Coordinates of C-alpha atoms in Angstrom, one line a residue:
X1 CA 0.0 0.0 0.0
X2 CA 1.3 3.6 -0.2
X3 CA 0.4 7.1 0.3
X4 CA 0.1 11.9 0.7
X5 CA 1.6 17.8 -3.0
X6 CA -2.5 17.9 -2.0
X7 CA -4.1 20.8 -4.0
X8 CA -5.0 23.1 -1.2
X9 CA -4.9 22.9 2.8
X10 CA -7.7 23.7 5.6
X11 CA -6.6 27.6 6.9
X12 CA -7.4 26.7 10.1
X13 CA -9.6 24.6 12.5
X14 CA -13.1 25.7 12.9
X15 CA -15.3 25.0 16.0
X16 CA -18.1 24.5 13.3
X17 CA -19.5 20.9 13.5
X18 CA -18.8 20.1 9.7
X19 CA -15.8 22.2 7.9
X20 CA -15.9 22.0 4.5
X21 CA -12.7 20.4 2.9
X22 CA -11.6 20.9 -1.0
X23 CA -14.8 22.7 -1.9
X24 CA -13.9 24.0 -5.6
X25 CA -14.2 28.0 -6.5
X26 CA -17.0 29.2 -8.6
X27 CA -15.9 29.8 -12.3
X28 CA -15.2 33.8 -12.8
X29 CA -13.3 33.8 -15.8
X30 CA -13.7 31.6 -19.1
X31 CA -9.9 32.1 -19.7
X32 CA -11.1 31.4 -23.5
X33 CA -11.7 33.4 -26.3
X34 CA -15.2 34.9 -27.3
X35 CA -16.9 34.0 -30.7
X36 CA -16.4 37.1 -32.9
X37 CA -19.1 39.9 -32.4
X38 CA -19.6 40.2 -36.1
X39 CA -20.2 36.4 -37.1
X40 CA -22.8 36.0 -39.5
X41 CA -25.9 34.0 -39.5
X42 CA -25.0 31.6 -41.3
X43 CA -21.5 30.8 -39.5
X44 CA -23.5 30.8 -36.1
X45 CA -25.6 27.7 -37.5
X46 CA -23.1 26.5 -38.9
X47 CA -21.3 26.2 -35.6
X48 CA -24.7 24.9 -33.9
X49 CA -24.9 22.3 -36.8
X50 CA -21.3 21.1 -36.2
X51 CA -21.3 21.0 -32.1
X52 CA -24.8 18.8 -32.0
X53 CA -23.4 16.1 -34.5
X54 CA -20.7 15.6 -31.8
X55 CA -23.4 14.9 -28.8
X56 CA -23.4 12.7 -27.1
X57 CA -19.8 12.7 -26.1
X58 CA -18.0 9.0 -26.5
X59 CA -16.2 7.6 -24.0
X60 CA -12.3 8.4 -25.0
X61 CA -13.1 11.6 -26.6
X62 CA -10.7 14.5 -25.7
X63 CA -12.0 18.1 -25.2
X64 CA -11.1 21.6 -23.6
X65 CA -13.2 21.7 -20.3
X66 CA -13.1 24.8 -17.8
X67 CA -12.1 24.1 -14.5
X68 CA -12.7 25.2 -10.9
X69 CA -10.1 28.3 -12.0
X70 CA -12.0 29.7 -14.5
X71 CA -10.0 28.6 -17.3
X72 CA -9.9 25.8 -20.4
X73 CA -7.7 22.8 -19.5
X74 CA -7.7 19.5 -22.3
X75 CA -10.0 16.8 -20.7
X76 CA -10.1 13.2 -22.0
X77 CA -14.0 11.4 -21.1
X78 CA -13.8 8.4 -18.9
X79 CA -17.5 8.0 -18.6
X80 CA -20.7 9.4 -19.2
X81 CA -24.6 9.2 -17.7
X82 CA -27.8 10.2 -19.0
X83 CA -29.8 13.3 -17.6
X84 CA -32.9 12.3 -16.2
X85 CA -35.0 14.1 -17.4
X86 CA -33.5 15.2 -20.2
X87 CA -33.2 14.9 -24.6
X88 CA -31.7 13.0 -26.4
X89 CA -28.1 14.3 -25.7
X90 CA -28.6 15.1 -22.3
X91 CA -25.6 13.8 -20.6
X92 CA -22.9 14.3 -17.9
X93 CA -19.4 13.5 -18.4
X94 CA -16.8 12.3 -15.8
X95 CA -13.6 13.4 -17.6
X96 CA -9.4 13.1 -16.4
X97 CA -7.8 16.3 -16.9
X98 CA -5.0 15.4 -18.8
X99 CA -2.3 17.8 -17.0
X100 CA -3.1 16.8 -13.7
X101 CA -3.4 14.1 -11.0
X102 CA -7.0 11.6 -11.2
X103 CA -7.5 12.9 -8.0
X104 CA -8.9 15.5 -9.2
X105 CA -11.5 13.9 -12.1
X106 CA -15.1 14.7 -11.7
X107 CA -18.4 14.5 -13.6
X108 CA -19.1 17.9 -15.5
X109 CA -21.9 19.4 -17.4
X110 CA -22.4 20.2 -20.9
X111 CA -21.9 23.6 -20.7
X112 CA -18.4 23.4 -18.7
X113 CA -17.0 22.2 -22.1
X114 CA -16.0 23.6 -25.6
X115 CA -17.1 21.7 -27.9
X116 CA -15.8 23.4 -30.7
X117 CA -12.4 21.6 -29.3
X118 CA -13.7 17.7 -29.9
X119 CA -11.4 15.3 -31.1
X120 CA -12.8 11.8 -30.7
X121 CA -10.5 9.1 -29.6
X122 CA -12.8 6.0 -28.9
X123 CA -10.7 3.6 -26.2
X124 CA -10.6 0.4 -26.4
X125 CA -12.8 -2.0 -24.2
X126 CA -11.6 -3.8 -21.3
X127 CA -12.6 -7.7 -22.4
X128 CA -12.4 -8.9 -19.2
X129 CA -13.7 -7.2 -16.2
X130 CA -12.8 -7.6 -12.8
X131 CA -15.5 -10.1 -11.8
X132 CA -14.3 -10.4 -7.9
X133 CA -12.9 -8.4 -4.8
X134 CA -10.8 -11.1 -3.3
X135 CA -7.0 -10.9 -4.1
X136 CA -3.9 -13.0 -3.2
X137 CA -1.1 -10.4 -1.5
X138 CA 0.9 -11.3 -4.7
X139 CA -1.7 -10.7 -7.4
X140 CA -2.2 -7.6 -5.7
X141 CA 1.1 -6.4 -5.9
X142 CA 1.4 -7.3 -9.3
X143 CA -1.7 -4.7 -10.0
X144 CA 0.2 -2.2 -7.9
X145 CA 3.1 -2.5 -9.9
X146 CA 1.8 -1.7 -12.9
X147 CA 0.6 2.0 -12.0
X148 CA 3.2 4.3 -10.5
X149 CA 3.9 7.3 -13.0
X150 CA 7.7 7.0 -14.7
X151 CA 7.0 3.0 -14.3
X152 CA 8.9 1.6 -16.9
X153 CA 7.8 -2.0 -17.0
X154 CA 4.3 -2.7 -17.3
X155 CA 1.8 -4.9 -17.3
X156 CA -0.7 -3.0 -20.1
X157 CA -3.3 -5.7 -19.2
X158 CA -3.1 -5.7 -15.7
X159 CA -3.1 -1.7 -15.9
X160 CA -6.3 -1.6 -18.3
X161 CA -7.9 -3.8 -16.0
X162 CA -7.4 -1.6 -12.9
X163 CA -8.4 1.3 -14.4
X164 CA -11.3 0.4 -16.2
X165 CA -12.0 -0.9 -12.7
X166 CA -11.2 1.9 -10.4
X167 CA -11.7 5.2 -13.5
X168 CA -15.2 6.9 -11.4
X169 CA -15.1 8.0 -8.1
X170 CA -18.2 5.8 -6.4
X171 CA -17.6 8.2 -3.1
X172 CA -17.6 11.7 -3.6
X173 CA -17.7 13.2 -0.1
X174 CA -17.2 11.7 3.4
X175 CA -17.8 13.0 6.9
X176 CA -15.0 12.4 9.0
X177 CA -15.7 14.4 12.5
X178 CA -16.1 18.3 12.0
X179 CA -14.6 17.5 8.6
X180 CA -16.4 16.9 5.5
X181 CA -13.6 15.9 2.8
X182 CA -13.9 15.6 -0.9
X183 CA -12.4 12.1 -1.9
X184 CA -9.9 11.4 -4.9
X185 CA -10.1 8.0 -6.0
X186 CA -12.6 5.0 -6.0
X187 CA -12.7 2.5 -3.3
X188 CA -14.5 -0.7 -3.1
X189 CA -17.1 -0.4 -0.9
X190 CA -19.8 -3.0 -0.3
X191 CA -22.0 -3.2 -3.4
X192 CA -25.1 -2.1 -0.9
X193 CA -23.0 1.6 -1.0
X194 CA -22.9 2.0 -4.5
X195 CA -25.7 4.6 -4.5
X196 CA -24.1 6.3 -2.1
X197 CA -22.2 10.1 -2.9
X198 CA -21.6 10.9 1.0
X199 CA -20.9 8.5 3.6
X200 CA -20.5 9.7 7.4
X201 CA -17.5 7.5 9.4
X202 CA -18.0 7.1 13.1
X203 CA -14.3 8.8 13.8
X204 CA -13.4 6.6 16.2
X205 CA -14.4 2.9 15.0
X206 CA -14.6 3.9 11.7
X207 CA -17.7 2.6 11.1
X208 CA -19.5 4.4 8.0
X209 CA -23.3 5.1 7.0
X210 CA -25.5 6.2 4.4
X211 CA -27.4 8.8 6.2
X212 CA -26.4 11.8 9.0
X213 CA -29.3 10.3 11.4
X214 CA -28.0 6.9 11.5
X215 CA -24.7 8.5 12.5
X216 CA -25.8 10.3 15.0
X217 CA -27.4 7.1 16.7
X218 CA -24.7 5.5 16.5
X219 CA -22.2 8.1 17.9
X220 CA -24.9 7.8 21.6
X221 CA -24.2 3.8 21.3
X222 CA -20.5 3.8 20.7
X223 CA -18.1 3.9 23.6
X224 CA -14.7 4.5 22.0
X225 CA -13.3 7.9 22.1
X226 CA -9.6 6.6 20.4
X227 CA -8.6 3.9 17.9
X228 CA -8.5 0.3 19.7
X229 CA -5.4 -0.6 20.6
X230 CA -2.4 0.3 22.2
X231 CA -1.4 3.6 23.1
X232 CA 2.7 3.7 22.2
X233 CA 3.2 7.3 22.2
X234 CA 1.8 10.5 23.9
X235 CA 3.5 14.2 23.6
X236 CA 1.4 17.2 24.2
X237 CA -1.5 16.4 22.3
X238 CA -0.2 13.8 19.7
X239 CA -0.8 10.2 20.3
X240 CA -0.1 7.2 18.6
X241 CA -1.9 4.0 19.2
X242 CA -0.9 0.8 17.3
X243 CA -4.0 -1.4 16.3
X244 CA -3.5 -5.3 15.6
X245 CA -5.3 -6.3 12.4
X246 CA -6.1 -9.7 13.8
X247 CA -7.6 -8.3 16.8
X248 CA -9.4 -5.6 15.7
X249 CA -10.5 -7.2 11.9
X250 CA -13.4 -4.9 11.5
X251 CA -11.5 -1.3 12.4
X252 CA -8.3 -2.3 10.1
X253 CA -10.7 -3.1 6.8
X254 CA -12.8 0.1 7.5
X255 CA -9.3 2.0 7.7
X256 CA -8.8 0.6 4.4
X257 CA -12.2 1.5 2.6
X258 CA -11.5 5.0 4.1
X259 CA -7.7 5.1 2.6
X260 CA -8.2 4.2 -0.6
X261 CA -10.3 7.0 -0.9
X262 CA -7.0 9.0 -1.3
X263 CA -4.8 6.4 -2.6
X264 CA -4.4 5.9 -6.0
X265 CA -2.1 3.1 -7.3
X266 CA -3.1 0.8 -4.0
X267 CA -5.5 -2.2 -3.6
X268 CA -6.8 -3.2 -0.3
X269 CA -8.1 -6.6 -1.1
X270 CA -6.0 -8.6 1.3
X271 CA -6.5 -10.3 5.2
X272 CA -6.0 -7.1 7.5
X273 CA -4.9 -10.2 9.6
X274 CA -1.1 -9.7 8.5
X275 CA -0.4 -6.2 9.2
X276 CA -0.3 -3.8 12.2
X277 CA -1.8 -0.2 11.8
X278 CA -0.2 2.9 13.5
X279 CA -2.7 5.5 13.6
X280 CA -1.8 9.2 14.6
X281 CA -4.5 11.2 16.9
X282 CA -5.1 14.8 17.7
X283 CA -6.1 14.3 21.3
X284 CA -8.5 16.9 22.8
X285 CA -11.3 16.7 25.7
X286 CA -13.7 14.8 23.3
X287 CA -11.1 12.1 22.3
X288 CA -8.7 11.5 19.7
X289 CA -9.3 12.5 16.5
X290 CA -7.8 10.8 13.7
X291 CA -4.5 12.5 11.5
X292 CA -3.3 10.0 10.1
X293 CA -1.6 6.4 9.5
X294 CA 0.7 4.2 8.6
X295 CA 0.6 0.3 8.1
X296 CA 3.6 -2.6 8.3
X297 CA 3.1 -6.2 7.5
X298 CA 4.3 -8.4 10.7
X299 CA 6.6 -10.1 9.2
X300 CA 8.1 -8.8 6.1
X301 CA 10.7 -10.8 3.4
X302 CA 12.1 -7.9 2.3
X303 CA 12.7 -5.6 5.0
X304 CA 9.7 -3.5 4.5
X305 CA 8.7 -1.2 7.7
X306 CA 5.6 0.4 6.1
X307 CA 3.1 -0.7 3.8
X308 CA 1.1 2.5 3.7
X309 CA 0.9 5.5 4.5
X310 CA -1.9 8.3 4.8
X311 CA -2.5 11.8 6.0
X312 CA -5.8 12.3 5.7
X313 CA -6.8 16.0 3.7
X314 CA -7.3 18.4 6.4
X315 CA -4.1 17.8 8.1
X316 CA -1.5 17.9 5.3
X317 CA 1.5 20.3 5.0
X318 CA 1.0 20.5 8.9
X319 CA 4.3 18.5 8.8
X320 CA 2.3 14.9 10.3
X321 CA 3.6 13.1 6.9
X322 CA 7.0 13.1 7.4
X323 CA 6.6 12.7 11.5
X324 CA 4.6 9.0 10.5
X325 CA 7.8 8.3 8.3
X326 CA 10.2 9.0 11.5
X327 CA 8.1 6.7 13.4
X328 CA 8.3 3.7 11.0
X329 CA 12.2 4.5 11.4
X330 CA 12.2 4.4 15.2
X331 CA 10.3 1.2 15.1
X332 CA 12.7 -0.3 13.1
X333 CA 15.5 1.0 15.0
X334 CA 13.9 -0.7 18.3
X335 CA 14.2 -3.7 16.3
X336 CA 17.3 -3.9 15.3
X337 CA 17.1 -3.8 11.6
X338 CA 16.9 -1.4 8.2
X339 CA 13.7 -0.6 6.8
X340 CA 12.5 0.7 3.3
X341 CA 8.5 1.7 2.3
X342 CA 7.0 -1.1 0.2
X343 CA 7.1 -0.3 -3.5
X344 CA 5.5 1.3 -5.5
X345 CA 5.1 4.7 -3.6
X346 CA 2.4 7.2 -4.5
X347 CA 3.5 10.5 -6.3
X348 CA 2.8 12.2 -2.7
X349 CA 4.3 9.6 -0.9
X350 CA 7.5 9.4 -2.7
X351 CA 7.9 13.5 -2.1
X352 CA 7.4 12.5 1.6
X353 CA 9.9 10.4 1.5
X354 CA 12.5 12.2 -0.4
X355 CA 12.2 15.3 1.5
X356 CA 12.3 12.9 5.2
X357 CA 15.3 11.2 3.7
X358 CA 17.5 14.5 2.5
X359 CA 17.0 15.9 6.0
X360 CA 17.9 13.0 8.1
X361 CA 21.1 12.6 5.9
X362 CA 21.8 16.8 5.3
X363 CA 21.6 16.7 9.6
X364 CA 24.2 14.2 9.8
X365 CA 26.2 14.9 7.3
X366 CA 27.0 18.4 8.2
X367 CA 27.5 18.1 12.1
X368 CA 29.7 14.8 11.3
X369 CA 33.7 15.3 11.3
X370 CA 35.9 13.2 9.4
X371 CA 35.0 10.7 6.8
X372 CA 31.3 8.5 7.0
X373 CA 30.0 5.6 4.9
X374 CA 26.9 4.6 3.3
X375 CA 27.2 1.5 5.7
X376 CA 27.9 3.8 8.6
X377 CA 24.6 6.3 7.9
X378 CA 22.6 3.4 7.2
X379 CA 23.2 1.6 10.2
X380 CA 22.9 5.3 12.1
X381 CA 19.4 6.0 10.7
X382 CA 18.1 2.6 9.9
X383 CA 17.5 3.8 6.0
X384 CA 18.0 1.2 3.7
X385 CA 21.6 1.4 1.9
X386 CA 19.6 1.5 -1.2
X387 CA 17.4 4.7 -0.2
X388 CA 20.7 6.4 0.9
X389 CA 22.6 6.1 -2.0
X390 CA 19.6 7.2 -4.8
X391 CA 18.9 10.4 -2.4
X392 CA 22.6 11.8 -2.2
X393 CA 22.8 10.9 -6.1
X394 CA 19.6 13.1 -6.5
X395 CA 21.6 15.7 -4.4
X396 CA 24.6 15.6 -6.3
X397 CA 26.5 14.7 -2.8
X398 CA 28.4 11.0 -4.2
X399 CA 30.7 10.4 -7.1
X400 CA 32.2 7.4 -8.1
X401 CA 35.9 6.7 -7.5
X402 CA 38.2 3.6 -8.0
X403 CA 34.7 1.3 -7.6
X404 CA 33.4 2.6 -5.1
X405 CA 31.0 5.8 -3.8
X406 CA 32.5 8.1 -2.1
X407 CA 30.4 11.2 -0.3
X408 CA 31.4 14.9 -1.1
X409 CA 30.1 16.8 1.4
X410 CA 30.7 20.5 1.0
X411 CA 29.6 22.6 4.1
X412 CA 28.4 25.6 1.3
X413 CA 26.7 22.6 -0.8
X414 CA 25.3 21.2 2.4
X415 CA 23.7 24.6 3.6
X416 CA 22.2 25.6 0.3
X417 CA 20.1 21.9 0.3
X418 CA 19.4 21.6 3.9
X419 CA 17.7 25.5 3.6
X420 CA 16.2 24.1 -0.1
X421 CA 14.7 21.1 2.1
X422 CA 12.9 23.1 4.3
X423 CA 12.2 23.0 7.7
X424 CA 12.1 18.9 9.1
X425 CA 8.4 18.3 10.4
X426 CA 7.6 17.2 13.6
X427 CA 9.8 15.1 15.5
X428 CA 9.4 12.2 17.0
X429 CA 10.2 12.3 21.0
X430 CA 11.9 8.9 21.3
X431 CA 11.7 8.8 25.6
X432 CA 8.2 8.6 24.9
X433 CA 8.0 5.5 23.0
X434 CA 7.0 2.6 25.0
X435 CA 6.7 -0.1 22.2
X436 CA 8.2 -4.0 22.3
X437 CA 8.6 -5.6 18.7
X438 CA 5.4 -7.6 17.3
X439 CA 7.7 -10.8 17.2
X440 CA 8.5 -10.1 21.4
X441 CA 5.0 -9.8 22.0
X442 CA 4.5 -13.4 21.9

């Protein structure tokens, strides 16, 4: 599983019950040219003529579309519904913006597009469709590997498959708390949610309804007021509780449903029996309220110390990110070993990452004296060798001498990245970890 650049951030916390999260802008400026004043009549019918013998839209056709900022962007269709009621070529299109992230695809009107701009590209059809939920850990990671963007070995079936799958948003809104979030990708809910555009999450069991009412029932039944599990960490008001997915079956594949709602490139169709989830809490005098979280399989093969990760819309570029990738770190350095994130990593997980990785090794680096290895930094930060050596490359900090790498650390080189990485995030307040290893727990 994998992860977090989000488009925009909350300005601040409101005592409001329900904030509104991601809400887009109305439209003030076309951004496109107007039709000349002085076309004649028979060039305006004309036009009409040539725009309605384009309706309906096919799936695969390409088109300029105004967005949320007022302005044209190329659009290609994924799907389309019809208008009821409506004519003939009454329809709404759910189109990919072609420049930008699917996070952001959404179902448009007619009038948000220029269809003067059509150019009809007709995709082919998926022959097989996905005709179950269940998946093995390896088929699913064979899907995952097949969409990460700069991926240079895929599986085109696989990929077609997943997308054709996943390409509308069944959720558009949830209700998480005083939040209410837009979501950015699929999930696969329960068939009995498929009619559902807003769904309202009990915050704290992360239970999830159809309907505001049945919420509020439920919130005068439940008794939880913080993720089950253990508590492991508590500073100020941050605490992190780790939750067993064999204990608590239920919570972990609601966690899931809720995560892919932001997650891309990552399926969920696996026992939550293997992993343990480490979820991050804003604690206040009504409970703790959910940040964030971060998932690692028990017992990993290949040295992975986090399967996903998440920070959940409201709380991004507050620095919680790159604090959930120090505490996979810490973990692993309570037990001994080096970690890496499981592959692929989201587009906004990988920047996480990146960044967490050139400050740990910038810190170092410029208080060390003397000579360090790759060996020596690894073993001092539990990064993997791997991860070390394809960040200082990135930095220009290694070079390759007699066959072998050798670091080039410049104080003036090293001050001009470590004030380009910005400032580190929160940090993790290691006395206040009390944690033993899953495999010590018995």
């Amino acid at each position: 599983m994998g992860s977090m650049d989000t488009p925009t951030s909350l300005a601040n916390g409101s005592s409001a019950a329900s904030d509104v999260y991601l809400k887009p802008k109305p439209a003030t400026n076309t951004g496109m040219p107007t039709a000349a004043a002085d076309m004649t009549q028979s060039d305006l019918d004309e036009s009409r003529k040539r725009k309605s013998s384009v309706l309906p839209l096919d799936v695969g056709t390409r088109v300029m579309c105004r967005w949320r900022d007022g302005k044209y962007h190329p659009v290609k269709v994924i799907e389309r519904r019809k208008l009821s009621p409506g004519g003939a070529n009454d329809y709404e299109y759910y189109v990919h913006y072609t420049e930008f992230n699917r996070r952001l695809d959404e179902w448009v009107k007619l009038e948000q597009l220029d269809l003067n701009s059509v150019e009809t590209v007709v995709d082919e059809k998926v022959e097989d469709k996905v005709t179950g939920l269940k998946m093995t850990r390896h088929q699913k990671r064979k899907i995952d590997e097949t969409h990460v963007e700069g991926h240079e070995e895929l599986d085109a079936a696989s990929l077609r498959e997943h997308e054709e799958f996943t390409k509308v948003k069944n959720i558009a809104t949830i209700e998480l708390g005083r939040y209410e979030i837009e979501t950015w990708y699929f999930s696969p809910f329960p068939p009995e949610y498929n009619d559902c555009l807003k769904l309202y999450f009990c915050e704290f069991c992360l239970n999830f309804m159809k309907r505001k009412e049945q919420l509020q029932r439920h919130m005068r039944k439940c008794d939880l007021k913080h993720p089950p599990g253990d508590e492991i960490y508590r500073s100020g008001t941050l605490s992190m509780f780790e939750v067993d997915g064999k204990k608590n079956k239920v919570y972990g594949q609601n966690l899931c449903y809720l995560a892919k709602l932001f997650l891309d490139h990552k399926t969920l169709y696996y026992d939550v029996d293997l992993f343990l989830f480490y979820v991050l809490c804003e604690c206040d005098d009504r409970g703790c309220h959910m940040v964030g979280y971060f998932s690692k399989e028990k017992h990993s093969e290949e040295s992975y110390n986090l399967a996903c990760i998440l920070t959940l819309p409201p709380y991004q570029r507050k620095g919680y990110g790159k604090f959930l990738i120090a505490f996979s770190y810490e973990l692993s350095k309570k037990e001994g070993k080096v970690g890496t994130p499981e592959r692929p990593l989201s587009d906004l997980g990988l920047l996480s990452y990146r960044g967490y990785w050139t400050r740990v090794l910038l810190d170092i680096l410029k208080k060390h004296k003397g000579n360090i290895s790759i060996k020596e930094l690894s073993d001092m930060t539990a990064i993997k060798a791997e991860d070390i050596l394809s960040t200082l490359q990135s930095l220009e900090l290694i070079q390759y001498r007699k066959g072998q790498h050798v670091i080039c650390a410049d104080p003036k080189v090293l001050d001009r990245h470590l004030k380009a990485a910005g400032r580190g995030g929160l940090e993790v307040d290691v006395g206040k970890l009390i944690w033993t290893p899953y495999k010590e727990q018995g």
